PDB file of C-alpha atoms in Angstrom:
ATOM      1  CA  MET A   9     -72.785 -88.217 -14.821  1.00 44.00           C
ATOM      2  CA  MET A  10     -70.353 -90.353 -14.860  1.00 46.00           C
ATOM      3  CA  ARG A  11     -69.737 -90.212 -11.248  1.00 46.00           C
ATOM      4  CA  TYR A  12     -71.211 -93.726 -10.938  1.00 46.00           C
ATOM      5  CA  PHE A  13     -68.281 -95.083 -12.994  1.00 44.00           C
ATOM      6  CA  LEU A  14     -66.150 -93.407 -10.181  1.00 40.00           C
ATOM      7  CA  PHE A  15     -66.881 -94.749  -7.672  1.00 43.00           C
ATOM      8  CA  LEU A  16     -67.738 -98.233  -8.372  1.00 43.00           C
ATOM      9  CA  LEU A  17     -66.100-100.945  -6.624  1.00 36.00           C
ATOM     10  CA  ILE A  18     -67.140 -98.659  -3.256  1.00 35.00           C
ATOM     11  CA  GLY A  19     -68.752 -99.633  -0.184  1.00 34.00           C
ATOM     12  CA  VAL A  20     -70.732 -98.925   2.909  1.00 30.00           C
ATOM     13  CA  ALA A  21     -69.985-100.381   6.738  1.00 29.00           C
ATOM     14  CA  PRO A  22     -70.763 -99.165   9.732  1.00 28.00           C
ATOM     15  CA  ALA A  23     -67.914 -98.080  11.600  1.00 30.00           C
ATOM     16  CA  VAL A  24     -66.068 -96.273  14.517  1.00 28.00           C
ATOM     17  CA  MET A  25     -64.577 -93.292  13.233  1.00 31.00           C
ATOM     18  CA  ALA A  26     -61.515 -91.184  15.125  1.00 32.00           C
ATOM     19  CA  GLN A  27     -62.101 -87.725  15.961  1.00 34.00           C
ATOM     20  CA  THR A  28     -59.801 -84.707  14.416  1.00 36.00           C
ATOM     21  CA  SER A  29     -61.274 -81.506  13.535  1.00 40.00           C
ATOM     22  CA  LYS A  30     -61.931 -80.822   9.349  1.00 41.00           C
ATOM     23  CA  ALA A  31     -59.587 -77.859   9.861  1.00 41.00           C
ATOM     24  CA  GLU A  32     -56.830 -80.341   9.877  1.00 46.00           C
ATOM     25  CA  LEU A  33     -57.760 -83.138   6.951  1.00 46.00           C
ATOM     26  CA  PRO A  34     -56.090 -81.774   3.796  1.00 50.00           C
ATOM     27  CA  LYS A  35     -58.343 -79.988   0.999  1.00 75.00           C
ATOM     28  CA  LEU A  36     -60.642 -82.618  -0.983  1.00 83.00           C
ATOM     29  CA  GLU A  37     -57.630 -82.473  -4.864  1.00 87.00           C
ATOM     30  CA  VAL A  38     -59.703 -83.754  -7.850  1.00 86.00           C
ATOM     31  CA  SER A  39     -58.186 -83.398 -11.072  1.00 86.00           C
ATOM     32  CA  VAL A  40     -59.443 -85.047 -14.447  1.00 86.00           C
ATOM     33  CA  ASN A  41     -57.963 -85.885 -18.050  1.00 87.00           C
ATOM     34  CA  ARG A  42     -58.845 -86.607 -21.142  1.00 85.00           C
ATOM     35  CA  VAL A  43     -56.488 -87.918 -23.743  1.00 85.00           C
ATOM     36  CA  GLU A  44     -56.305 -89.900 -26.791  1.00 77.00           C
ATOM     37  CA  LEU A  45     -55.777 -93.387 -26.854  1.00 72.00           C
ATOM     38  CA  ASP A  46     -55.714 -94.489 -30.997  1.00 74.00           C
ATOM     39  CA  VAL A  47     -59.547 -92.649 -32.037  1.00 72.00           C
ATOM     40  CA  LEU A  48     -61.060 -92.973 -28.241  1.00 76.00           C
ATOM     41  CA  HIS A  49     -61.095 -89.969 -26.245  1.00 81.00           C
ATOM     42  CA  MET A  50     -60.261 -91.747 -22.576  1.00 88.00           C
ATOM     43  CA  PHE A  51     -59.884 -90.093 -18.952  1.00 88.00           C
ATOM     44  CA  GLU A  52     -57.736 -90.394 -16.567  1.00 92.00           C
ATOM     45  CA  VAL A  53     -58.985 -89.485 -12.691  1.00 91.00           C
ATOM     46  CA  ASP A  54     -56.867 -88.806 -10.069  1.00 95.00           C
ATOM     47  CA  ALA A  55     -58.483 -88.107  -6.806  1.00 95.00           C
ATOM     48  CA  ALA A  56     -57.811 -86.991  -3.219  1.00 96.00           C
ATOM     49  CA  GLY A  57     -58.506 -86.712   0.356  1.00 94.00           C
ATOM     50  CA  THR A  58     -58.077 -86.930   4.267  1.00 94.00           C
ATOM     51  CA  VAL A  59     -60.835 -88.420   6.529  1.00 94.00           C
ATOM     52  CA  ALA A  60     -60.822 -89.195  11.091  1.00 94.00           C
ATOM     53  CA  ALA A  61     -61.049 -92.389  10.591  1.00 94.00           C
ATOM     54  CA  PRO A  62     -58.218 -95.645   9.915  1.00 94.00           C
ATOM     55  CA  PRO A  63     -57.158 -97.452   7.652  1.00 95.00           C
ATOM     56  CA  ALA A  64     -59.119-100.387   9.327  1.00 93.00           C
ATOM     57  CA  ALA A  65     -62.099 -98.318   8.787  1.00 91.00           C
ATOM     58  CA  VAL A  66     -61.880 -96.549   5.821  1.00 93.00           C
ATOM     59  CA  TRP A  67     -60.888-100.102   4.002  1.00 93.00           C
ATOM     60  CA  ARG A  68     -64.599-101.881   6.132  1.00 90.00           C
ATOM     61  CA  VAL A  69     -65.721 -98.850   3.886  1.00 87.00           C
ATOM     62  CA  LEU A  70     -64.613 -99.665   1.115  1.00 91.00           C
ATOM     63  CA  THR A  71     -65.189-103.219   0.413  1.00 93.00           C
ATOM     64  CA  GLY A  72     -68.848-102.830   1.924  1.00 90.00           C
ATOM     65  CA  TYR A  73     -69.346-103.606  -1.614  1.00 92.00           C
ATOM     66  CA  GLU A  74     -73.597-104.366  -0.624  1.00 92.00           C
ATOM     67  CA  LYS A  75     -74.199-101.009   0.561  1.00 88.00           C
ATOM     68  CA  MET A  76     -72.563 -99.239  -1.752  1.00 85.00           C
ATOM     69  CA  ASN A  77     -75.909 -97.933  -3.393  1.00 86.00           C
ATOM     70  CA  GLU A  78     -76.716 -96.599   0.026  1.00 87.00           C
ATOM     71  CA  PHE A  79     -74.985 -93.306  -1.061  1.00 81.00           C
ATOM     72  CA  VAL A  80     -73.301 -93.575  -4.646  1.00 76.00           C
ATOM     73  CA  PRO A  81     -75.795 -91.065  -6.248  1.00 76.00           C
ATOM     74  CA  ASP A  82     -77.215 -92.889  -9.294  1.00 79.00           C
ATOM     75  CA  LEU A  83     -76.255 -96.761  -8.482  1.00 80.00           C
ATOM     76  CA  ALA A  84     -78.902 -98.389  -7.920  1.00 89.00           C
ATOM     77  CA  SER A  85     -77.751-101.948  -7.012  1.00 94.00           C
ATOM     78  CA  CYS A  86     -74.199-103.248  -6.761  1.00 93.00           C
ATOM     79  CA  LYS A  87     -73.829-107.224  -6.127  1.00 97.00           C
ATOM     80  CA  VAL A  88     -71.533-108.895  -5.575  1.00 97.00           C
ATOM     81  CA  LEU A  89     -71.213-112.592  -8.031  1.00 98.00           C
ATOM     82  CA  ALA A  90     -68.350-114.228  -6.755  1.00 98.00           C
ATOM     83  CA  ARG A  91     -65.349-114.103  -4.054  1.00 97.00           C
ATOM     84  CA  ASN A  92     -62.026-116.235  -4.319  1.00 97.00           C
ATOM     85  CA  GLY A  93     -59.753-115.089  -1.955  1.00 96.00           C
ATOM     86  CA  ASN A  94     -58.824-111.773  -2.571  1.00 97.00           C
ATOM     87  CA  GLU A  95     -60.324-111.156  -6.263  1.00 98.00           C
ATOM     88  CA  VAL A  96     -64.022-110.230  -6.142  1.00 98.00           C
ATOM     89  CA  ILE A  97     -66.131-110.498  -9.047  1.00 98.00           C
ATOM     90  CA  ILE A  98     -69.264-107.150  -8.859  1.00 98.00           C
ATOM     91  CA  GLU A  99     -72.055-107.151 -10.790  1.00 97.00           C
ATOM     92  CA  GLN A 100     -73.522-103.004 -10.497  1.00 94.00           C
ATOM     93  CA  PHE A 101     -76.323-101.023 -11.880  1.00 93.00           C
ATOM     94  CA  GLY A 102     -76.487 -96.868 -12.399  1.00 85.00           C
ATOM     95  CA  THR A 103     -77.808 -94.760 -14.368  1.00 80.00           C
ATOM     96  CA  ALA A 104     -75.951 -92.514 -15.962  1.00 73.00           C
ATOM     97  CA  ARG A 105     -76.427 -88.534 -16.281  1.00 69.00           C
ATOM     98  CA  PHE A 106     -75.930 -85.550 -18.902  1.00 65.00           C
ATOM     99  CA  LEU A 107     -77.463 -82.911 -18.957  1.00 65.00           C
ATOM    100  CA  PHE A 108     -81.315 -83.550 -19.397  1.00 67.00           C
ATOM    101  CA  MET A 109     -80.393 -87.233 -20.766  1.00 66.00           C
ATOM    102  CA  SER A 110     -79.844 -90.109 -18.836  1.00 74.00           C
ATOM    103  CA  LYS A 111     -78.595 -93.432 -19.803  1.00 77.00           C
ATOM    104  CA  SER A 112     -78.838 -97.294 -17.835  1.00 86.00           C
ATOM    105  CA  ILE A 113     -75.427 -98.599 -17.098  1.00 87.00           C
ATOM    106  CA  HIS A 114     -74.624-102.319 -16.289  1.00 94.00           C
ATOM    107  CA  LEU A 115     -71.263-103.332 -15.556  1.00 94.00           C
ATOM    108  CA  VAL A 116     -69.839-106.180 -14.288  1.00 98.00           C
ATOM    109  CA  VAL A 117     -66.024-105.237 -12.682  1.00 97.00           C
ATOM    110  CA  ARG A 118     -63.178-107.264 -11.391  1.00 98.00           C
ATOM    111  CA  ALA A 119     -62.129-106.579  -7.035  1.00 98.00           C
ATOM    112  CA  THR A 120     -58.609-107.452  -6.480  1.00 98.00           C
ATOM    113  CA  GLU A 121     -58.000-106.320  -2.516  1.00 98.00           C
ATOM    114  CA  THR A 122     -54.082-105.960  -0.833  1.00 97.00           C
ATOM    115  CA  PRO A 123     -56.134-105.937   2.603  1.00 96.00           C
ATOM    116  CA  MET A 124     -56.327-102.732   4.577  1.00 96.00           C
ATOM    117  CA  THR A 125     -53.802-100.619   1.897  1.00 97.00           C
ATOM    118  CA  ALA A 126     -55.617-101.131  -1.775  1.00 98.00           C
ATOM    119  CA  ILE A 127     -57.566-102.077  -4.058  1.00 98.00           C
ATOM    120  CA  ASP A 128     -58.321-102.493  -8.167  1.00 98.00           C
ATOM    121  CA  ILE A 129     -60.639-102.516 -10.098  1.00 97.00           C
ATOM    122  CA  ALA A 130     -60.952-104.016 -13.528  1.00 97.00           C
ATOM    123  CA  LEU A 131     -64.183-104.086 -16.015  1.00 97.00           C
ATOM    124  CA  VAL A 132     -65.240-107.486 -16.585  1.00 97.00           C
ATOM    125  CA  SER A 133     -68.043-106.534 -18.178  1.00 96.00           C
ATOM    126  CA  GLY A 134     -70.727-103.731 -19.435  1.00 93.00           C
ATOM    127  CA  ASP A 135     -71.374-100.783 -20.767  1.00 89.00           C
ATOM    128  CA  MET A 136     -67.702 -99.296 -21.116  1.00 89.00           C
ATOM    129  CA  LYS A 137     -65.233 -99.575 -23.344  1.00 92.00           C
ATOM    130  CA  HIS A 138     -62.539 -99.237 -21.112  1.00 92.00           C
ATOM    131  CA  TYR A 139     -62.652 -99.108 -17.304  1.00 92.00           C
ATOM    132  CA  GLU A 140     -60.013 -99.930 -14.703  1.00 94.00           C
ATOM    133  CA  SER A 141     -58.747 -97.391 -11.699  1.00 93.00           C
ATOM    134  CA  HIS A 142     -57.085 -98.133  -8.304  1.00 96.00           C
ATOM    135  CA  TRP A 143     -57.561 -97.314  -4.901  1.00 95.00           C
ATOM    136  CA  GLU A 144     -55.030 -96.742  -1.677  1.00 97.00           C
ATOM    137  CA  LEU A 145     -55.082 -96.583   1.546  1.00 97.00           C
ATOM    138  CA  VAL A 146     -52.061 -94.007   3.217  1.00 97.00           C
ATOM    139  CA  PRO A 147     -52.031 -94.050   6.434  1.00 96.00           C
ATOM    140  CA  VAL A 148     -52.491 -89.890   8.359  1.00 95.00           C
ATOM    141  CA  PRO A 149     -49.883 -90.735  12.105  1.00 94.00           C
ATOM    142  CA  GLU A 150     -50.164 -87.527  13.166  1.00 95.00           C
ATOM    143  CA  THR A 151     -54.077 -88.061  12.586  1.00 92.00           C
ATOM    144  CA  GLY A 152     -54.587 -91.108  13.840  1.00 93.00           C
ATOM    145  CA  GLY A 153     -56.486 -90.265  10.044  1.00 95.00           C
ATOM    146  CA  THR A 154     -56.682 -92.123   6.548  1.00 96.00           C
ATOM    147  CA  ARG A 155     -55.862 -90.557   2.946  1.00 96.00           C
ATOM    148  CA  VAL A 156     -58.072 -91.818   0.559  1.00 95.00           C
ATOM    149  CA  VAL A 157     -56.027 -91.764  -3.412  1.00 96.00           C
ATOM    150  CA  TYR A 158     -58.328 -92.829  -6.053  1.00 93.00           C
ATOM    151  CA  SER A 159     -56.850 -93.296  -9.883  1.00 94.00           C
ATOM    152  CA  GLY A 160     -58.958 -94.099 -12.724  1.00 91.00           C
ATOM    153  CA  ARG A 161     -58.981 -94.557 -16.324  1.00 92.00           C
ATOM    154  CA  LEU A 162     -62.144 -95.043 -17.923  1.00 84.00           C
ATOM    155  CA  ILE A 163     -63.460 -95.340 -22.031  1.00 85.00           C
ATOM    156  CA  PRO A 164     -67.174 -94.294 -21.791  1.00 82.00           C
ATOM    157  CA  ASN A 165     -68.662 -96.488 -25.030  1.00 83.00           C
ATOM    158  CA  PHE A 166     -71.300 -93.132 -25.382  1.00 76.00           C
ATOM    159  CA  TYR A 167     -70.005 -89.642 -26.249  1.00 75.00           C
ATOM    160  CA  VAL A 168     -68.856 -87.952 -23.685  1.00 73.00           C
ATOM    161  CA  PRO A 169     -67.831 -83.661 -25.099  1.00 71.00           C
ATOM    162  CA  GLY A 170     -64.210 -83.111 -24.720  1.00 69.00           C
ATOM    163  CA  ILE A 171     -63.754 -79.313 -22.501  1.00 74.00           C
ATOM    164  CA  LEU A 172     -67.923 -79.357 -21.438  1.00 74.00           C
ATOM    165  CA  GLY A 173     -67.575 -82.993 -20.647  1.00 74.00           C
ATOM    166  CA  ILE A 174     -64.041 -83.038 -17.958  1.00 82.00           C
ATOM    167  CA  LYS A 175     -65.875 -80.377 -16.426  1.00 80.00           C
ATOM    168  CA  ILE A 176     -68.878 -82.387 -16.323  1.00 76.00           C
ATOM    169  CA  ILE A 177     -66.869 -85.214 -14.114  1.00 75.00           C
ATOM    170  CA  ARG A 178     -64.572 -83.148 -12.457  1.00 81.00           C
ATOM    171  CA  GLY A 179     -67.537 -81.106 -10.756  1.00 76.00           C
ATOM    172  CA  ASP A 180     -68.961 -85.179 -10.535  1.00 75.00           C
ATOM    173  CA  ILE A 181     -66.064 -86.458  -8.552  1.00 77.00           C
ATOM    174  CA  GLU A 182     -66.113 -83.621  -6.428  1.00 82.00           C
ATOM    175  CA  ARG A 183     -69.246 -84.413  -5.284  1.00 76.00           C
ATOM    176  CA  MET A 184     -68.412 -87.949  -5.340  1.00 77.00           C
ATOM    177  CA  MET A 185     -65.402 -88.236  -3.252  1.00 82.00           C
ATOM    178  CA  ALA A 186     -67.166 -85.674  -0.745  1.00 81.00           C
ATOM    179  CA  ALA A 187     -69.846 -87.987  -0.317  1.00 78.00           C
ATOM    180  CA  VAL A 188     -68.348 -91.055   0.068  1.00 81.00           C
ATOM    181  CA  LEU A 189     -65.234 -89.175   2.067  1.00 87.00           C
ATOM    182  CA  ALA A 190     -68.051 -88.094   4.730  1.00 82.00           C
ATOM    183  CA  ARG A 191     -69.457 -91.251   4.989  1.00 83.00           C
ATOM    184  CA  ILE A 192     -66.202 -93.166   6.341  1.00 89.00           C
ATOM    185  CA  ASP A 193     -66.002 -89.892   8.334  1.00 83.00           C
ATOM    186  CA  GLY A 194     -69.407 -90.882   9.845  1.00 80.00           C
ATOM    187  CA  LYS A 195     -71.229 -87.961   8.523  1.00 60.00           C
ATOM    188  CA  ARG A 196     -73.952 -87.480   5.955  1.00 46.00           C
ATOM    189  CA  GLU A 197     -73.887 -84.774   3.852  1.00 43.00           C
TER     190      GLU A 197
END
């Protein structure tokens, strides 16, 4: 359901990836917490995993915004509306799914890029009360790979149940982050 939101601003671009065995790569780590913010329920998300690809290859994938819908489930389209230096305005259409219900989602976000190291994302407008996230690329000199770290805070503008919502979001994040990492390393899920 929430995987569409959690991986906003990830793109796809072809890249030549370094070769490292899966046994050398740390396991995917994900945590989701629900916190009270005034009368609103905010979800705080942290996820990280390591890929064999060097930071430059990871950067190309994460900033290939208009190809993101090729691998992000429930994302129908992603379009760059404007670019001004290191700031990119992006429009996305997708679907949030919960049990047997679905909701169309439209977002416009601003990505602020710090080349080869970080991407900060902020909601401009759309179907969320609040959305902000941060992607960080950390080189792993021992393997030549990259640790990909994601953190985000979001408040949907629709109801997401407490404990069940955390479990659903966590599962979606795990699936999405695994798909992102697989895509970066040139593997298909």
